[in-house]
Coordinates of C-alpha atoms in Angstrom, one line a residue:
X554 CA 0.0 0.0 0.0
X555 CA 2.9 2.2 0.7
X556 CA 4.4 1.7 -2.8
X557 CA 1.6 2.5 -4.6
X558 CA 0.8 5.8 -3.0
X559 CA 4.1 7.5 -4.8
X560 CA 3.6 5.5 -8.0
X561 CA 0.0 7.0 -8.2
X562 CA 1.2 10.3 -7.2
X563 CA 3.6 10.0 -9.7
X564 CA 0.5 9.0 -12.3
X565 CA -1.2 12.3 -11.3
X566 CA 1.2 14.6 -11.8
X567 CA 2.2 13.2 -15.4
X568 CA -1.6 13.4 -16.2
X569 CA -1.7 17.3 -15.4
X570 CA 1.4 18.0 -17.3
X571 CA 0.4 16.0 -20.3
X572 CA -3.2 17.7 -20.5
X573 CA -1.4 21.3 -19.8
X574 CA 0.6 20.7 -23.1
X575 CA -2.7 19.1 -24.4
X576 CA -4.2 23.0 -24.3
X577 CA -1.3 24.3 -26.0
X578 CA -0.4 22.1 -28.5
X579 CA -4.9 20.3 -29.0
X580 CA -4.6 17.8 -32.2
X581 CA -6.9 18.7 -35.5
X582 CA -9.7 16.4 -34.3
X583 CA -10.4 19.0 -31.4
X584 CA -9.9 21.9 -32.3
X585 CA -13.7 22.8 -33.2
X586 CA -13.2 27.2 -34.0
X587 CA -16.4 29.3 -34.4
X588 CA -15.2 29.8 -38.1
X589 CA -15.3 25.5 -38.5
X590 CA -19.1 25.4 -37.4
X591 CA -21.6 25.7 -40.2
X592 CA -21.3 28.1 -42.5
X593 CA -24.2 29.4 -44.9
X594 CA -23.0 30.6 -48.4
X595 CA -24.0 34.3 -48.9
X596 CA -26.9 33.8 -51.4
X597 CA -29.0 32.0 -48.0
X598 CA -27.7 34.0 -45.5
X599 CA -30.1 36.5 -43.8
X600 CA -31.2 39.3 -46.3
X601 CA -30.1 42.3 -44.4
X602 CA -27.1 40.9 -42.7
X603 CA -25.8 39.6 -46.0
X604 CA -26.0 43.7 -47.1
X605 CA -25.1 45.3 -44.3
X606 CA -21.5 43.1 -45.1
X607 CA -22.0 44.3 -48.3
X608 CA -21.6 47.9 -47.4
X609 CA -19.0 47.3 -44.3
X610 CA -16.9 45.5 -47.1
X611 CA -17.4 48.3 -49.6
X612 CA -17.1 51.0 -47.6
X613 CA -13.7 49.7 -46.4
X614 CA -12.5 48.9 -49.8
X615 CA -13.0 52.2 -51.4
X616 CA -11.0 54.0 -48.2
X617 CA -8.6 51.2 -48.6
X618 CA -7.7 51.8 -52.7
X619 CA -8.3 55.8 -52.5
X620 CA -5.4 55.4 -49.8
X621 CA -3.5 53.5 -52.4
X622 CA -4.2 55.9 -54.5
X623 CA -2.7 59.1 -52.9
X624 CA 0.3 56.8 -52.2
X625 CA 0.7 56.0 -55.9
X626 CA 0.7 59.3 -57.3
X627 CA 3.3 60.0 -54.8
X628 CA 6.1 57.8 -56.8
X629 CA 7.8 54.6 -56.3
X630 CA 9.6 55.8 -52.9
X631 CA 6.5 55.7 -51.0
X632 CA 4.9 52.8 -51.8
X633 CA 8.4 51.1 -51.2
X634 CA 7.9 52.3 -48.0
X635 CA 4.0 50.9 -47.6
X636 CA 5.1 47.6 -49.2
X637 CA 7.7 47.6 -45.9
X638 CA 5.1 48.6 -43.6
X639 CA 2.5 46.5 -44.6
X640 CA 4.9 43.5 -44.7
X641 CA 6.4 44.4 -41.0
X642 CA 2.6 44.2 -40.1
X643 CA 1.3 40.8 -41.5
X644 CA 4.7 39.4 -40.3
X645 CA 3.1 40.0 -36.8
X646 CA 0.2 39.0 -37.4
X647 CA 1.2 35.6 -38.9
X648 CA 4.1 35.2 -36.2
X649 CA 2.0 36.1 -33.6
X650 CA -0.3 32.9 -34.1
X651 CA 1.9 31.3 -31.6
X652 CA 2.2 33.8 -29.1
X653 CA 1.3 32.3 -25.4
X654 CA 2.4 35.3 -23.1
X655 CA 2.7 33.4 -20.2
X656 CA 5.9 31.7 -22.1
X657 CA 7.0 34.8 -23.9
X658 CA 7.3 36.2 -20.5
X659 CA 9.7 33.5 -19.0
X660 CA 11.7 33.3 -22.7
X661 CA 12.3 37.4 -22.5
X662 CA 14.2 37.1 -25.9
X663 CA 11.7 35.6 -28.2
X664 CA 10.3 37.8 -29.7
X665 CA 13.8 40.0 -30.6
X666 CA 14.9 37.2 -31.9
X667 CA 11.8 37.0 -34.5
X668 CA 12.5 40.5 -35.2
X669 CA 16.3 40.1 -35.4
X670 CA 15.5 37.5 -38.0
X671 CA 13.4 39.8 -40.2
X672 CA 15.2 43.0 -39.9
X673 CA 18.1 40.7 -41.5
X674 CA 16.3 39.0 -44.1
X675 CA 14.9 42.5 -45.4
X676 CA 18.9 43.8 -45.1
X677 CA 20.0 40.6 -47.7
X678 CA 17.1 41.1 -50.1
X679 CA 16.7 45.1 -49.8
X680 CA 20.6 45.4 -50.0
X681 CA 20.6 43.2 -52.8
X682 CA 18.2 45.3 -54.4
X683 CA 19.7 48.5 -54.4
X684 CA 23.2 47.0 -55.0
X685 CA 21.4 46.1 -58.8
X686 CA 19.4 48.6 -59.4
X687 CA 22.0 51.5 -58.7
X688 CA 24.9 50.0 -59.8
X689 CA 25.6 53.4 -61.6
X690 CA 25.8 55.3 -58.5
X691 CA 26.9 52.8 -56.3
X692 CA 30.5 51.6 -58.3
X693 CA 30.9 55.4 -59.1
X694 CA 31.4 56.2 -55.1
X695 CA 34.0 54.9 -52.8
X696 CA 32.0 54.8 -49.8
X697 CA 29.0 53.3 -50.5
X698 CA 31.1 50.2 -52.9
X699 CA 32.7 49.5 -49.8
X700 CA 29.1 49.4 -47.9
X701 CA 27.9 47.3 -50.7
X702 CA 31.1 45.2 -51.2
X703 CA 30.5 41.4 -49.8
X704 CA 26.8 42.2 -49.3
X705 CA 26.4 38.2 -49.4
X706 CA 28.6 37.2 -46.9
X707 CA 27.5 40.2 -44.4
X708 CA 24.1 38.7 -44.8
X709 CA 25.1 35.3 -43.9
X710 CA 27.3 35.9 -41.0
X711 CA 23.9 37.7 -39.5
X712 CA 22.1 35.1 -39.9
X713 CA 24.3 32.7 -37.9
X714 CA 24.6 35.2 -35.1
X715 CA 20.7 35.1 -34.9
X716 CA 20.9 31.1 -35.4
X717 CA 23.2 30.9 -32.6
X718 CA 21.7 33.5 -30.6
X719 CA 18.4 31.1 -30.6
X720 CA 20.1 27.9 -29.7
X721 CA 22.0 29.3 -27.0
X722 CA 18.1 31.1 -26.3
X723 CA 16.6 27.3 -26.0
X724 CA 15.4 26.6 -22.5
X725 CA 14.2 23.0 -20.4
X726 CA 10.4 22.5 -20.4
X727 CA 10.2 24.8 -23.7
X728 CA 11.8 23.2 -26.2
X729 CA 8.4 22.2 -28.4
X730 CA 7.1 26.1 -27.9
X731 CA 10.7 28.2 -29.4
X732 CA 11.1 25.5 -32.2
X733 CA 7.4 26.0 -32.8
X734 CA 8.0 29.8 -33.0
X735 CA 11.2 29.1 -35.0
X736 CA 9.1 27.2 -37.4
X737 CA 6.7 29.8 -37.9
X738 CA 8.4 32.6 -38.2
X739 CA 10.6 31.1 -40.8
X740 CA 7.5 30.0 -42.5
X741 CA 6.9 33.8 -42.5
X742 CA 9.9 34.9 -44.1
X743 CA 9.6 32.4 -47.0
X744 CA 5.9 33.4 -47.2
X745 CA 5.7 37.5 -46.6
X746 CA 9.1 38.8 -46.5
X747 CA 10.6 37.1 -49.1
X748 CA 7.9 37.0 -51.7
X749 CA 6.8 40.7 -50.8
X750 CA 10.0 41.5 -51.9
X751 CA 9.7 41.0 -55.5
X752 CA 6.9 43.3 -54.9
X753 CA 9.4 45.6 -54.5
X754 CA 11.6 44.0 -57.5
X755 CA 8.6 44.8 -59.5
X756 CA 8.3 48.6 -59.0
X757 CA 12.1 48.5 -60.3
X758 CA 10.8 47.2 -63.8
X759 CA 8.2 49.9 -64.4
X760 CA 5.1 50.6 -62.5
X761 CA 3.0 49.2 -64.5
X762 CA 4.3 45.7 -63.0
X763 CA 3.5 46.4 -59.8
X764 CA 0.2 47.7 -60.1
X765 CA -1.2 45.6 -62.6
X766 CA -0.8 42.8 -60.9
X767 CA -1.9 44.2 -57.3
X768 CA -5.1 45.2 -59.5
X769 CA -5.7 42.1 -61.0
X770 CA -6.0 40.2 -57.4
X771 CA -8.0 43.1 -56.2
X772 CA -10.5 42.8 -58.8
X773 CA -10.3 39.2 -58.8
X774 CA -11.6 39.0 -55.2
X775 CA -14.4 41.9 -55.6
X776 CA -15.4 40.1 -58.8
X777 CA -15.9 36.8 -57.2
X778 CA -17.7 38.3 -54.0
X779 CA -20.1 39.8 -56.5
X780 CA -20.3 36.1 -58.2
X781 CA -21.1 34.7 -55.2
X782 CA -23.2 37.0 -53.5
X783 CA -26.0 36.8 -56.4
X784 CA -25.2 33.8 -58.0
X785 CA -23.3 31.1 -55.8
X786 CA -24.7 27.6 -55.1
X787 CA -22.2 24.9 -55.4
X788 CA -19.6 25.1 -52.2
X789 CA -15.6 25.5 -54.2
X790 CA -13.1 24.2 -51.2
X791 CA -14.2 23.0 -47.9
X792 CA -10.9 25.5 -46.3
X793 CA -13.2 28.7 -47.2
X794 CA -16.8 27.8 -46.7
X795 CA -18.1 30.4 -48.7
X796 CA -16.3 30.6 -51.5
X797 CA -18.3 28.8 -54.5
X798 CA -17.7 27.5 -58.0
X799 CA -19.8 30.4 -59.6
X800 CA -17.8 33.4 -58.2
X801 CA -14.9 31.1 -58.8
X802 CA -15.6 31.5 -62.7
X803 CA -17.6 34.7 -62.3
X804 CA -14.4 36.5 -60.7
X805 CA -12.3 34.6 -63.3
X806 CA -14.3 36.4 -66.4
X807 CA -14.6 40.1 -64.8
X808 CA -10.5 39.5 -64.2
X809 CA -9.7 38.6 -67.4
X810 CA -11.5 41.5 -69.2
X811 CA -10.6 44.3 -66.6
X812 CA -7.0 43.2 -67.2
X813 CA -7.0 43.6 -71.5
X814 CA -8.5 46.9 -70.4
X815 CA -6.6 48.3 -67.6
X816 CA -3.5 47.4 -69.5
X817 CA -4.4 49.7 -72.7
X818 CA -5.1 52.3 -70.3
X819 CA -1.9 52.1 -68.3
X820 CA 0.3 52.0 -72.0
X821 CA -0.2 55.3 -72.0
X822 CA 1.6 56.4 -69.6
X823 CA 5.6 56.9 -69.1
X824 CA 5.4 57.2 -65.5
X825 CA 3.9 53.4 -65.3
X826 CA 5.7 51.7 -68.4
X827 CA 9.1 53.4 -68.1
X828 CA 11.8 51.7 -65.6
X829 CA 12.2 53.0 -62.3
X830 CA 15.8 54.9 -62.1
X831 CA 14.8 57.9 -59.8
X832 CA 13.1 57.0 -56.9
X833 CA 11.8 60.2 -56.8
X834 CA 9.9 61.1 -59.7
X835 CA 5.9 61.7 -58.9
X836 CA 2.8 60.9 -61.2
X837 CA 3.4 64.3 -62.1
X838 CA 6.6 64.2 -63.1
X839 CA 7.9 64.4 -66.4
X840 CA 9.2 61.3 -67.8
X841 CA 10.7 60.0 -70.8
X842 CA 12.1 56.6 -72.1
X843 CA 12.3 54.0 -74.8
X844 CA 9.3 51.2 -73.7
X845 CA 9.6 47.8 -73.7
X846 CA 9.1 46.4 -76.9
X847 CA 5.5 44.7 -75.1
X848 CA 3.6 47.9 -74.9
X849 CA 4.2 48.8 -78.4
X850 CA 1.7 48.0 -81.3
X851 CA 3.2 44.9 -83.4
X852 CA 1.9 43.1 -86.7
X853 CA 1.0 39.4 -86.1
X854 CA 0.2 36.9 -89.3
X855 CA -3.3 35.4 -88.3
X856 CA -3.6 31.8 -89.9
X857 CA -5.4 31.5 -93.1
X858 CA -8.2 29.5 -91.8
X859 CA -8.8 32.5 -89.1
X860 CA -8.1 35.1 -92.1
X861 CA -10.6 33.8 -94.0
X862 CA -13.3 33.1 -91.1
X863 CA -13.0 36.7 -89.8
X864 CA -13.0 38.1 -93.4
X865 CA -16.4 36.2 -94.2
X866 CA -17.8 37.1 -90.8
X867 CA -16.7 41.1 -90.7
X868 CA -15.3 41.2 -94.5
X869 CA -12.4 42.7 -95.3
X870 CA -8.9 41.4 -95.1
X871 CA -7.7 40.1 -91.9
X872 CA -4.2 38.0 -92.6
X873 CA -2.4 40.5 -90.6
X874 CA -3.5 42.2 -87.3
X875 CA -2.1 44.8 -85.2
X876 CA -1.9 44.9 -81.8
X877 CA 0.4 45.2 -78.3
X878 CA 1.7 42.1 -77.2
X879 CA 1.1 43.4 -73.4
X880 CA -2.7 42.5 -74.2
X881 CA -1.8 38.6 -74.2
X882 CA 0.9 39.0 -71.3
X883 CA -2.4 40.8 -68.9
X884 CA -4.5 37.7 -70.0
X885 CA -2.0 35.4 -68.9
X886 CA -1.7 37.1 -65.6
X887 CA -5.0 37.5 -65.0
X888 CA -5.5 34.2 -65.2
X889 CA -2.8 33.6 -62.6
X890 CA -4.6 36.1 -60.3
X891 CA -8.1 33.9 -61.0
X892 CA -7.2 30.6 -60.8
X893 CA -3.7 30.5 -58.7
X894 CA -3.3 33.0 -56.3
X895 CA -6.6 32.5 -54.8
X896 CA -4.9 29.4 -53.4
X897 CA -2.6 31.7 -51.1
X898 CA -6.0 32.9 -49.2
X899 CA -6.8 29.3 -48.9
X900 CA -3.7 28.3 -47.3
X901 CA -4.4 31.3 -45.1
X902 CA -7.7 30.1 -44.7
X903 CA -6.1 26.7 -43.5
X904 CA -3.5 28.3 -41.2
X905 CA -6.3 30.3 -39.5
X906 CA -7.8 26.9 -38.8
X907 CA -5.1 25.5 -37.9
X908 CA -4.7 27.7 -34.7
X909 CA -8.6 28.5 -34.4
X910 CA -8.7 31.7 -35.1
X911 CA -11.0 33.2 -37.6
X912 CA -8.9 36.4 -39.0
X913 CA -5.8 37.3 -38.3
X914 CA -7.1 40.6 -36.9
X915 CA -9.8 43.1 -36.9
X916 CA -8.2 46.3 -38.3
X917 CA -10.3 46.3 -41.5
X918 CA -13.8 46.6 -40.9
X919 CA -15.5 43.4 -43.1
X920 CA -12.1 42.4 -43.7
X921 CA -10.1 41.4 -40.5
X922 CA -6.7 41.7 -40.6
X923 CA -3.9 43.2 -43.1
X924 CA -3.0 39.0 -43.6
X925 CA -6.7 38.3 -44.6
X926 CA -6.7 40.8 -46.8
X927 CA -3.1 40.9 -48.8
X928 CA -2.9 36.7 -48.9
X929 CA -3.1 36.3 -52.4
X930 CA -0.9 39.3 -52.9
X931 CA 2.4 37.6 -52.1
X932 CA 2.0 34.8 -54.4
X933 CA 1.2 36.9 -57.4
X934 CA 3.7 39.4 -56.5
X935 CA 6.6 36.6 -57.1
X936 CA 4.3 35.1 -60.2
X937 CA 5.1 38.4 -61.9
X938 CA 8.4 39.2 -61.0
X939 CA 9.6 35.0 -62.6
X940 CA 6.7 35.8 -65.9
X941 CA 8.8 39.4 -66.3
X942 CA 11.8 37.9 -66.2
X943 CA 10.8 34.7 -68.1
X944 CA 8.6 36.0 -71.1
X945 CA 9.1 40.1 -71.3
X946 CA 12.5 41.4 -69.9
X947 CA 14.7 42.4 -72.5
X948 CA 18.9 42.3 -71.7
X949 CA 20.2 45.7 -72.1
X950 CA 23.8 46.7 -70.9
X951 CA 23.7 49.8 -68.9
X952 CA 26.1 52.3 -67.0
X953 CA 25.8 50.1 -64.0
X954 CA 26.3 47.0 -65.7
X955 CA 29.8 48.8 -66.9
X956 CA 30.7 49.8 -64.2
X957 CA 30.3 46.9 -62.3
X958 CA 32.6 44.6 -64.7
X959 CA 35.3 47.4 -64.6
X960 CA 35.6 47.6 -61.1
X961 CA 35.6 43.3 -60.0
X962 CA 37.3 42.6 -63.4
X963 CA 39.7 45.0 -64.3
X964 CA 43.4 46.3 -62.4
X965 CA 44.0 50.2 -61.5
X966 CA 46.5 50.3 -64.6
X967 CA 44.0 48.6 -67.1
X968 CA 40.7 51.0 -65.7
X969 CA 43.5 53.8 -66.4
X970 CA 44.6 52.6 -69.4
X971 CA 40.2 52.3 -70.0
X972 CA 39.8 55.9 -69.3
X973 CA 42.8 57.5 -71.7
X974 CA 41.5 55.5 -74.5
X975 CA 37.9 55.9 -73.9
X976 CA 38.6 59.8 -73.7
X977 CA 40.9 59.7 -77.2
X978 CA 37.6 57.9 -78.2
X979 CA 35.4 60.6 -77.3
X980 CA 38.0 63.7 -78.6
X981 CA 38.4 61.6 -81.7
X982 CA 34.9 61.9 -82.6
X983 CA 34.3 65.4 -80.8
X984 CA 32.2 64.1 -78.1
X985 CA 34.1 65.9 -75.8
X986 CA 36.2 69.2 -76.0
X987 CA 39.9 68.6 -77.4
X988 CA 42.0 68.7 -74.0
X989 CA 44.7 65.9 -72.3
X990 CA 43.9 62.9 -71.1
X991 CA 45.5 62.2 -68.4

C-alpha cells in the first residue's frame, strides 16, 4: 500500500502536465473554432445581414484603394515604404499565431529574436536590391562600394549570429514552444518577407508591373464576391466555406476582361511603363524613355483558316493584325490572379484553422486583418516578378552594368589605361572638347 501511494502520485502529476501541453499544443480532431461550425453561403444567408456586409466591405474597400491611390501618385519611394510597412505588419500577425504570453514572458528574448530574423532578411534582399538597381551610382562612389562590397557574406554571418543567438536562447520545459515559433516565423519569411520582396523588384521594372498585378487580385476577389453574392450555389473548397464554383468562374471572367482593359489604359503612360531609375519622380513628373518592346503595337500573321473566317464574318482582309503584345501577357496574368493565387488565401484560410482563429485581426472593418486581406498578394507578386523575367525582360547593358565589370574585373593600370583611351575615343569623334587625357 505504501508503494503504490508514490507510484499514483507520480501518475497524477504526469496526467496534469500531459493535459497542460494538451491545451497548447490540442490535435486537428479537437480543435472545433467558431469559423469551423456551419457556414451558410452568402446567397442563404439572412437578407439584411448579408447587405449590411455588403456595405461594411465596400465601404472599407473604397478607403482602402483611395489610400492606395494618394500613395501612388506620390512615386515609387512611397509605396516602397508601404510595401515595408504592410509586410512588418502581416509578419506579426502571422508570427503572432503562436504567441502564449505566459511563455513569452519567462523566454524574454523571443520575440527580438523574430525580429532580429526579419530585420536581416529585409537587409540581404533590400541590400541586394539597391546593389542592382543603382549600380551606376553605387561603383561610381568609394564609400558606399565599400558598404555594398561582400553584401552576401555580411548577410550570412547575421544570420548565424541570430541562429546561434536562438540555440544558445533554447530553454528546459520549452523546447516544443521556441522551435514551434522558429518554425513559424521562418514560415513567415519564405511566405511575406521574401515573396513581398519581388513586390518591391517589380516597382524596379516599371510601374506598371507592380500595379497591374496588385489590381488584378483586387479585382479578382471583388469580382468573385459579387459572383457569389448573387449567383453562388455549389460550395468550391471546404478550407473557405463560402467561396463557390460560380464566383470562382464569375471573378475569373470580370479579371480577365478588366485586365486587357486596364492594360491599354496604363500604355499610355511613361510614368507606369518606363523603368524606375529615380526614386523620386511623382505621377506628375515628367518622364521619358524607350518602352519595352510589349507595350508597343506589333503586326501578327493570323492563320489563313482564321483570315478567311474573320474576313467572311466582318469582311475585309484580316491575314495581318495589329496589336500590343502586353494585351496577351495581362491575359495570362489574369489568369494567374483567377485561378492560382486564390490558393494563397486558402492556405491562409487553413492556417487560421489550424490555430482557431477566424482572421488574423480586426483592423479592417469586413475584412479582419492586413493578412486576410493581402494573402493572395504575395503569391502573385513573385508570379510576376519570374513571368517578367521569363517571357518580357529584354537584356540591355547599362552604366551600372559597366561599371560593375570594370571595377571586380579590371586592375588600376588597365581602368586607367580604359579611361585614356575611352577619352581619345570621345575627342576623336568630338564628343568631348579637345583637351589631355591624363
Amino acid at each position: 500500500m505504501t508503494r503504490i501511494k508514490p507510484r499514483a502520485k507520480q501518475l497524477a502529476a504526469s496526467l496534469r502536465k500531459s493535459n497542460s501541453e494538451r491545451v497548447e499544443y490540442e490535435s486537428d480532431e479537437a480543435v472545433r473554432p467558431e469559423c469551423e461550425s456551419k457556414t451558410q453561403l452568402l446567397v442563404d444567408q439572412d437578407s439584411k445581414k448579408r447587405w449590411a456586409n455588403w456595405h461594411t466591405r465596400a465601404i472599407s474597400t473604397i478607403v482602402l484603394v483611395s489610400v492606395f491611390g494618394g500613395v501612388l501618385a506620390s512615386g515609387p519611394l512611397f509605396i516602397i515604404l508601404l510595401v515595408m510597412a504592410l509586410q512588418a505588419v502581416i509578419y506579426y500577425e502571422v508570427v503572432n499565431l503562436v504567441s502564449l504570453p505566459n511563455r513569452q514572458r519567462r523566454l524574454p528574448w523571443l520575440r527580438s529574436i523574430n525580429w532580429y530574423f526579419f530585420f536581416v532578411t529585409n537587409y540581404f534582399l533590400y541590400g541586394d536590391s539597391i546593389i542592382l538597381n543603382f549600380k551606376d551610382t553605387i561603383f561610381a562612389n568609394a564609400f558606399l562600394l565599400n558598404i555594398a562590397s561582400h553584401h552576401y557574406f555580411k548577410s550570412f554571418s547575421a544570420y548565424c549570429l541570430g541562429f546561434i543567438w536562438f540555440v544558445l536562447n533554447l530553454r528546459k520545459n520549452h523546447y516544443r514552444f521556441q522551435f514551434s515559433m522558429f518554425a513559424v516565423t521562418h514560415m513567415a519569411l519564405l511566405l511575406v518577407v521574401f515573396t513581398s520582396h519581388f513586390i518591391v523588384k517589380n516597382i524596379f521594372k516599371g510601374m506598371f508591373w507592380f500595379l497591374l498585378p496588385i489590381s488584378l487580385v483586387i479585382v479578382n476577389d471583388i469580382g468573385a464576391y459579387i459572383a457569389g453574392f448573387f449567383f453562388g450555389r455549389t460550395p468550391l473548397i471546404e478550407l473557405s466555406p463560402k467561396k463557390t464554383v460560380e464566383g470562382f468562374v464569375g471573378g475569373l471572367l470580370i479579371t480577365v476582361t478588366f485586365g486587357v482593359l486596364f492594360s491599354l489604359w496604363l500604355c499610355r503612360y511613361n510614368f507606369m511603363i518606363c523603368a524606375i531609375r529615380d526614386l523620386t519622380i511623382t505621377a506628375f513628373s515628367e518622364i521619358d524613355c524607350i518602352p519595352n518592346p510589349v507595350f508597343a503595337k506589333t503586326e501578327f500573321a493570323l492563320p489563313p483558316p482564321t483570315a478567311s473566317l474573320l474576313a467572311l464574318i466582318l469582311g475585309g482582309s484580316w491575314r495581318v493584325i495589329r496589336v500590343r503584345p502586353i494585351l496577351l501577357h495581362s491575359v495570362a496574368m489574369s489568369i494567374f490572379a483567377s485561378l492560382i493565387a486564390p490558393f494563397g488565401g486558402f492556405f491562409a484560410s487553413g492556417l487560421k484553422r489550424a490555430f482557431n482563429i477566424k482572421d488574423f485581426a480586426d483592423v479592417i472593418p469586413g475584412h479582419g486583418g492586413l493578412t486576410d486581406r493581402f494573402d493572395c498578394q504575395f503569391m502573385m507578386g513573385l508570379f510576376s516578378y519570374i513571368y517578367y523575367t521569363s517571357f518580357i525582360e529584354t537584356q540591355q547593358l547599362d552604366v551600372g552594368t559597366v561599371l560593375e565589370t570594370i571595377v571586380n574585373n579590371l586592375s588600376t593600370e588597365d581602368q586607367m589605361a580604359l579611361y585614356r583611351q575611352l577619352g581619345t575615343y570621345l575627342q576623336e569623334y568630338h564628343l568631348i572638347p579637345i583637351e589631355k587625357i591624363v
